[in-house]
Coordinates of C-alpha atoms in Angstrom, one line a residue:
M4 CA -60.5 15.8 -38.3
A5 CA -58.1 19.2 -37.8
P6 CA -59.1 18.9 -34.2
V7 CA -57.8 15.7 -33.6
K8 CA -54.7 16.4 -35.5
R9 CA -54.4 19.6 -33.2
Y10 CA -54.9 17.1 -30.4
A11 CA -52.2 14.8 -31.3
V12 CA -50.0 17.4 -32.1
G13 CA -50.5 19.2 -28.8
A14 CA -50.1 15.9 -27.1
G15 CA -46.9 14.9 -28.7
A16 CA -45.2 18.4 -27.8
G17 CA -46.5 17.8 -24.4
L18 CA -44.7 14.4 -24.1
A19 CA -41.8 16.0 -25.6
A20 CA -41.8 18.6 -23.1
L21 CA -42.2 15.9 -20.2
V22 CA -39.4 14.0 -21.7
L23 CA -37.2 17.2 -21.7
L24 CA -38.3 18.2 -18.1
A25 CA -37.3 14.6 -16.9
G26 CA -33.9 14.9 -18.8
G27 CA -33.2 18.1 -17.2
V28 CA -34.4 17.0 -13.7
A29 CA -32.0 14.0 -14.1
W30 CA -29.2 16.1 -15.5
F31 CA -29.1 18.7 -13.2
G32 CA -30.3 16.3 -10.4
G33 CA -26.9 14.4 -10.7
G34 CA -27.1 12.9 -14.1
Y35 CA -24.2 15.0 -15.2
D36 CA -22.1 14.8 -12.2
R37 CA -22.2 10.8 -12.5
W38 CA -21.1 11.3 -16.3
Q39 CA -18.5 13.8 -15.5
S40 CA -17.0 11.6 -12.4
A41 CA -17.3 8.2 -14.9
R42 CA -15.3 10.2 -17.5
L43 CA -12.8 11.4 -15.0
V44 CA -12.4 7.9 -13.6
T45 CA -12.0 6.2 -16.8
D46 CA -9.5 8.7 -18.1
A47 CA -7.1 8.6 -15.1
C48 CA -4.0 7.0 -14.9
D49 CA -3.5 5.6 -18.4
G50 CA -7.0 4.0 -18.3
V51 CA -6.5 1.3 -15.9
L52 CA -8.7 2.3 -12.9
P53 CA -11.8 0.1 -12.3
A54 CA -14.4 2.4 -12.6
D55 CA -17.2 0.1 -10.6
E56 CA -14.4 -0.5 -7.7
V57 CA -13.7 3.3 -7.4
R58 CA -17.2 4.2 -7.4
A59 CA -18.1 1.9 -4.6
V60 CA -15.1 3.5 -2.5
L61 CA -15.9 7.4 -3.3
G62 CA -19.5 7.4 -5.0
D63 CA -20.0 8.8 -8.3
R64 CA -20.8 12.5 -7.7
R65 CA -18.7 15.4 -7.2
L66 CA -15.5 13.8 -8.0
K67 CA -12.5 15.7 -9.0
A68 CA -9.3 14.9 -10.6
G69 CA -5.8 15.2 -9.2
K70 CA -2.2 15.4 -10.5
D71 CA -1.9 12.8 -13.2
T72 CA 1.4 11.7 -14.8
S73 CA 2.7 9.1 -16.9
E74 CA 6.3 8.1 -17.8
G75 CA 8.4 5.0 -19.0
S76 CA 7.1 1.7 -19.8
L77 CA 8.3 -1.9 -19.0
D78 CA 10.0 -2.1 -22.2
D79 CA 12.0 1.2 -21.7
T80 CA 15.7 0.5 -20.6
T81 CA 16.6 3.7 -19.2
T82 CA 13.2 5.2 -17.8
S83 CA 11.2 2.9 -15.2
L84 CA 7.5 3.2 -15.6
R85 CA 5.8 5.4 -13.1
V86 CA 1.9 6.4 -13.5
T87 CA -0.1 8.2 -10.7
C88 CA -3.5 10.0 -10.4
G89 CA -5.4 11.3 -7.8
I90 CA -9.4 11.7 -7.4
A91 CA -10.8 13.7 -4.4
R92 CA -14.6 13.8 -3.5
G93 CA -15.9 16.6 -1.8
A94 CA -18.4 16.6 1.1
D95 CA -22.1 16.0 0.2
P96 CA -24.4 15.8 3.5
H97 CA -27.3 14.8 1.1
D98 CA -25.2 11.6 0.1
G99 CA -25.7 8.9 2.9
A100 CA -23.1 6.6 1.6
H101 CA -20.4 9.0 1.1
P102 CA -20.9 12.1 3.2
G103 CA -17.3 13.0 3.6
E104 CA -14.3 14.5 2.2
A105 CA -12.1 11.8 0.4
T106 CA -9.0 11.4 -1.5
M107 CA -7.6 8.6 -3.4
T108 CA -4.2 8.4 -5.2
V109 CA -3.2 5.8 -7.2
T110 CA 0.4 4.7 -8.2
V111 CA 1.7 2.3 -10.8
N112 CA 5.3 1.4 -10.6
G113 CA 8.0 -0.7 -12.7
V114 CA 10.3 -2.7 -10.5
P115 CA 13.0 -2.2 -10.1
T116 CA 13.7 1.5 -10.8
L117 CA 16.0 2.1 -13.6
D118 CA 16.5 6.1 -13.4
R119 CA 17.7 6.2 -9.6
E120 CA 20.0 8.8 -10.1
D121 CA 17.2 11.0 -11.2
R122 CA 14.9 10.4 -8.5
R123 CA 17.4 11.7 -5.7
Y124 CA 15.9 13.4 -2.7
E125 CA 12.6 11.3 -3.3
S126 CA 11.3 7.9 -2.6
L127 CA 11.3 5.5 -5.0
Y128 CA 7.9 3.7 -4.3
P129 CA 4.7 4.7 -2.1
P130 CA 5.1 4.2 1.6
V131 CA 2.9 2.0 3.3
R132 CA 2.3 3.7 6.7
S133 CA 0.8 1.8 9.5
T134 CA 1.3 2.1 13.4
L135 CA 1.2 -2.0 13.7
P136 CA 1.8 -4.4 11.1
P137 CA -0.2 -4.7 8.1
A138 CA -2.3 -7.4 6.9
P139 CA -1.4 -9.8 3.6
L140 CA -4.0 -9.5 1.3
G141 CA -4.1 -13.6 0.6
Q142 CA -6.2 -15.0 -2.1
G143 CA -3.6 -15.4 -4.6
W144 CA -2.0 -11.8 -4.2
S145 CA 1.2 -10.6 -3.0
G146 CA 0.5 -7.7 -1.5
V147 CA -0.7 -6.0 2.0
F148 CA -3.4 -3.8 3.6
A149 CA -2.6 -1.2 6.2
M150 CA -4.4 1.5 7.9
G151 CA -3.8 4.2 10.4
H152 CA -5.0 8.0 11.8
S153 CA -2.9 11.1 11.7
S154 CA -4.2 14.5 12.5
G155 CA -8.1 13.3 12.6
E156 CA -7.9 11.8 9.2
A157 CA -8.2 7.7 8.5
R158 CA -5.8 6.2 6.0
A159 CA -6.0 3.0 4.3
T160 CA -3.2 1.8 1.9
T161 CA -3.3 -1.6 -0.2
S162 CA -0.2 -2.6 -2.1
V163 CA 0.1 -5.2 -5.0
L164 CA 3.4 -6.6 -6.5
L165 CA 3.2 -8.5 -9.7
D166 CA 5.5 -10.8 -10.6
C167 CA 5.5 -10.2 -14.6
S168 CA 6.8 -12.5 -17.2
P169 CA 10.9 -13.1 -17.2
G170 CA 12.7 -10.2 -18.8
R171 CA 10.1 -7.3 -18.0
G172 CA 10.4 -6.5 -14.6
D173 CA 7.6 -6.4 -12.1
L174 CA 4.7 -4.3 -11.2
L175 CA 3.8 -2.2 -7.9
V176 CA 0.4 -1.2 -7.6
T177 CA -0.1 1.1 -4.6
V178 CA -3.7 2.8 -3.4
A179 CA -4.1 5.2 -0.9
V180 CA -7.2 6.5 0.4
E181 CA -7.5 9.3 3.0
G182 CA -10.8 10.5 4.4
K183 CA -12.4 12.5 7.2
K184 CA -16.1 12.2 8.4
Y185 CA -16.6 9.1 5.4
L186 CA -13.7 7.0 6.9
D187 CA -15.2 7.9 10.6
D188 CA -18.7 7.0 9.9
S189 CA -18.0 3.8 8.3
P190 CA -14.7 2.5 10.3
L191 CA -12.4 -0.1 8.7
D192 CA -13.0 -2.7 10.9
N193 CA -16.2 -3.2 8.6
P194 CA -14.9 -6.0 6.3
E195 CA -17.2 -4.9 3.2
R196 CA -15.6 -1.4 3.4
R197 CA -12.0 -2.8 3.6
T198 CA -12.8 -5.2 0.7
A199 CA -14.1 -2.3 -1.2
F200 CA -10.7 -0.5 -0.8
A201 CA -8.4 -3.5 -1.5
R202 CA -10.8 -4.4 -4.7
V203 CA -9.6 -0.9 -6.2
A204 CA -6.0 -2.2 -5.8
T205 CA -6.2 -5.6 -7.0
A206 CA -8.5 -4.7 -10.3
T207 CA -6.2 -2.2 -10.9
A208 CA -3.2 -4.3 -10.7
A209 CA -5.0 -7.0 -13.3
N210 CA -5.9 -4.0 -15.8
A211 CA -2.2 -2.8 -15.3
S212 CA -0.9 -6.2 -16.2
R213 CA -2.9 -6.5 -19.6
R214 CA -2.1 -2.7 -20.3
W215 CA 1.7 -3.1 -19.9
N216 CA 1.9 -6.9 -21.2
C217 CA 3.4 -7.8 -17.7
D218 CA 1.4 -11.1 -18.1
A219 CA 1.3 -12.1 -14.3
D220 CA -0.4 -14.6 -12.6
L221 CA -3.1 -13.0 -10.9
G222 CA -5.2 -13.7 -7.5
E223 CA -9.0 -13.9 -7.0
P224 CA -11.0 -10.6 -6.6
P225 CA -10.8 -10.2 -2.6
A226 CA -13.9 -11.8 -0.9
T227 CA -12.7 -10.4 2.3
V228 CA -9.5 -8.5 3.6
P229 CA -8.1 -9.2 6.9
L230 CA -8.0 -6.5 9.4
P231 CA -4.3 -5.3 10.8
V232 CA -3.4 -5.6 13.8
N233 CA -4.9 -3.5 16.6
E234 CA -3.2 -2.1 19.7
D235 CA -5.0 -4.7 21.6
E236 CA -4.6 -7.6 19.5
Y237 CA -1.3 -9.0 21.0
V238 CA -0.3 -12.3 21.8
V239 CA 2.9 -13.6 24.1
P240 CA 5.4 -14.8 22.0
A241 CA 5.2 -18.5 22.6
D242 CA 1.7 -18.2 20.9
A243 CA 2.9 -16.2 17.9
E244 CA 2.0 -18.2 14.8
G245 CA 3.0 -15.3 11.9
A246 CA 5.7 -13.0 11.5
C247 CA 6.8 -13.1 15.1
S248 CA 6.8 -17.1 15.2
G249 CA 9.9 -18.2 17.2
V250 CA 10.9 -14.8 18.7
T251 CA 11.4 -15.5 22.3
A252 CA 10.2 -13.2 25.0
R253 CA 12.7 -10.8 27.3
G254 CA 11.6 -10.1 30.9
K255 CA 9.0 -7.6 31.1
T256 CA 10.6 -5.6 28.4
V257 CA 9.3 -8.2 25.7
D258 CA 6.1 -10.3 27.0
R259 CA 3.7 -9.5 24.0
V260 CA 4.2 -9.1 20.2
W261 CA 2.1 -7.8 17.5
E262 CA 2.6 -9.7 14.2
S263 CA 1.5 -9.6 10.4
G264 CA -0.3 -12.8 9.5
S265 CA 1.0 -15.7 7.5
G266 CA 0.8 -15.2 3.8
A267 CA 2.9 -14.1 0.4
A268 CA 3.5 -10.4 1.2
P269 CA 6.5 -8.0 0.3
I270 CA 6.5 -6.5 3.6
E271 CA 6.4 -8.4 7.0
E272 CA 6.7 -7.2 10.5
C273 CA 6.4 -8.1 14.0
V274 CA 6.6 -5.6 17.0
L275 CA 7.8 -6.2 20.4
G276 CA 6.8 -4.8 23.6
G277 CA 5.4 -5.1 27.2
A278 CA 3.0 -3.3 29.1
K279 CA 4.8 -0.3 28.9
G280 CA 4.1 -0.3 25.0
T281 CA 6.1 -1.5 21.8
A282 CA 9.6 -1.4 22.4
S283 CA 11.3 -2.5 18.7
R284 CA 10.0 -3.6 15.3
L285 CA 11.4 -6.4 13.3
T286 CA 10.8 -5.8 9.6
A287 CA 11.2 -8.0 6.3
L288 CA 11.4 -6.0 3.1
Y289 CA 11.4 -7.7 -0.2
G290 CA 11.7 -6.7 -3.8
P291 CA 10.6 -2.9 -4.5
Y292 CA 10.8 -2.6 -0.7
A293 CA 14.4 -3.3 -0.3
E294 CA 15.2 -1.4 -2.8
G295 CA 13.5 1.5 -1.6
A296 CA 15.0 1.1 1.6
R297 CA 18.9 1.1 0.1
H298 CA 17.7 4.1 -1.7
D299 CA 16.3 6.0 1.4
A300 CA 19.3 4.7 3.8
A301 CA 22.0 6.5 0.7
E302 CA 19.8 9.5 0.6
H303 CA 19.5 10.1 4.6
T304 CA 23.7 9.3 5.3
G305 CA 24.8 10.4 2.1
K306 CA 26.8 7.0 1.5
P307 CA 25.4 3.7 -0.3
H308 CA 23.5 1.4 2.0
P309 CA 26.4 -1.3 3.2
S310 CA 24.8 -4.2 1.2
E311 CA 25.5 -2.2 -2.0
S312 CA 29.2 -2.9 -1.4
G313 CA 28.8 -6.7 -0.2
Q314 CA 28.5 -6.4 3.2
R315 CA 25.6 -8.8 4.2
S316 CA 24.7 -7.6 7.8
G317 CA 25.7 -5.3 10.6
V318 CA 24.7 -2.0 12.3
L319 CA 23.6 0.9 10.4
D320 CA 24.5 4.6 11.3
E321 CA 21.1 5.1 13.2
G322 CA 22.3 2.2 15.4
D323 CA 19.8 -0.2 13.6
Y324 CA 20.6 -4.1 13.3
W325 CA 20.2 -5.5 9.6
T326 CA 21.0 -8.9 7.7
S327 CA 20.1 -9.7 3.8
A328 CA 19.3 -12.8 2.2
E329 CA 19.6 -13.7 -1.9
C330 CA 15.9 -14.6 -3.2
P331 CA 14.9 -15.5 -6.6
G332 CA 14.5 -12.8 -9.1
D333 CA 16.3 -9.8 -10.2
D334 CA 15.3 -7.4 -7.4
G335 CA 18.2 -7.6 -5.3
P336 CA 18.7 -8.9 -1.7
A337 CA 15.9 -9.0 0.8
L338 CA 16.7 -6.8 3.7
F339 CA 15.5 -7.6 7.5
G340 CA 16.1 -5.2 10.0
L341 CA 15.4 -4.3 13.6
T342 CA 15.0 -0.8 15.0
G343 CA 14.6 0.3 18.7
G344 CA 16.3 -3.1 20.4
H345 CA 19.8 -1.4 21.4
D346 CA 20.6 0.7 24.4
D347 CA 24.5 1.4 24.3
E348 CA 24.3 3.8 27.4
T349 CA 23.1 1.0 29.9
Q350 CA 24.8 -1.5 31.9
E351 CA 22.9 -4.1 29.8
A352 CA 24.1 -3.0 26.4
G353 CA 25.7 -6.5 26.0
A354 CA 22.7 -8.2 26.7
D355 CA 20.7 -5.8 24.8
R356 CA 22.8 -6.5 21.7
A357 CA 22.6 -10.1 22.3
Y358 CA 18.6 -10.4 22.2
A359 CA 18.5 -8.2 19.4
L360 CA 20.7 -10.1 17.2
S361 CA 19.2 -13.5 18.5
V362 CA 15.5 -12.3 17.8
L363 CA 16.7 -10.8 14.6
K364 CA 18.0 -14.1 13.3
T365 CA 15.1 -16.0 14.3
F366 CA 12.7 -13.6 12.4
A367 CA 14.9 -13.5 9.4
E368 CA 15.5 -17.3 8.5
R369 CA 11.7 -17.8 9.1
S370 CA 10.8 -15.0 6.8
A371 CA 13.5 -15.8 4.2
A372 CA 12.5 -19.5 4.0
A373 CA 8.7 -18.6 3.8
H374 CA 9.5 -16.6 0.6
G375 CA 11.9 -19.2 -1.0
C376 CA 15.0 -17.5 -0.1
A377 CA 18.7 -18.6 0.6
A378 CA 19.5 -18.4 4.2
P379 CA 20.0 -14.9 5.7
A380 CA 23.8 -14.2 6.9
A381 CA 24.2 -14.0 10.6
P382 CA 23.2 -10.6 12.1
T383 CA 26.3 -9.0 13.6
A384 CA 27.1 -5.8 15.5
T385 CA 29.4 -4.8 12.7
T386 CA 29.3 -0.9 11.6
A387 CA 30.2 -0.3 8.0
P388 CA 33.2 1.5 7.1

């Protein structure tokens, strides 16, 4: 019987060695990277990041944590909630799905900002940068998806605004992803890629609503995300059905428009132009984006935005026309503006001004009505005192 026992012991030892060897292969072959990355995602941004959605965008190997900060809360009466985190992925030529470098930055903001004086020399909320109008998310979400390119890098930004229960303020979730080879190899005109990006923001928003007792009505997980407007996707003004609906043409200067689609969104844009390129931009800003614009104007000029003193429309120091409308809620008035629509040094300055004020009026009235706001003030060429 002894030889049998020795054989059994030997077999058991061999099996244990194989198990340990297999475990070591898995550990050193990527298991540790995946474990560490999963822990990193779970711990970031006060635990509101959706692990599966983040991995769908960045993969689950070779992730590194960026700056992670957290301050305030929705219950704080002096310091607004602001939570930020970053996750970076290094290049991995062996990862066919996620080969290049990429960085994801996530920000959760309480709206409105209570401690604006403490945030001098900085923007209150992350920007949504896009050369042409962003696309509304739809599917029950108030938000937009935007993309652009700069210095060889592609950038996709998704913002989601949650309307919290009364007395608690709102929540703004912004997710920005920047990358090189990865985004270039998997262009954002791929609907699956856009949807994966947007789902990080919507799932984070859902987690944040629960985490900070926002109790907002949530949309559905995005099944698809509209492609933001491209340079060749213009229409003649008469055919506009979205943000540019009702805007008229003006000779060869404005005979085509690029527009945000219809849908609830805190940012809407209509870009006017012709064969020589874009001429001017109409923008509607609601909630945090209107608040941020007023804050930025004060930072740039050293004096409050004219709306802060009760003025309802006029011309900013930079020459941009603007108007405003009162909207439901406590976030302050919505702002509507037109940039690049004036030329005071030409003989047609009067005609330029009349056209600019006319299209701004049309744009603002349509947008305000769609958002349930009061009628905007009539645009004027009055400069703030």
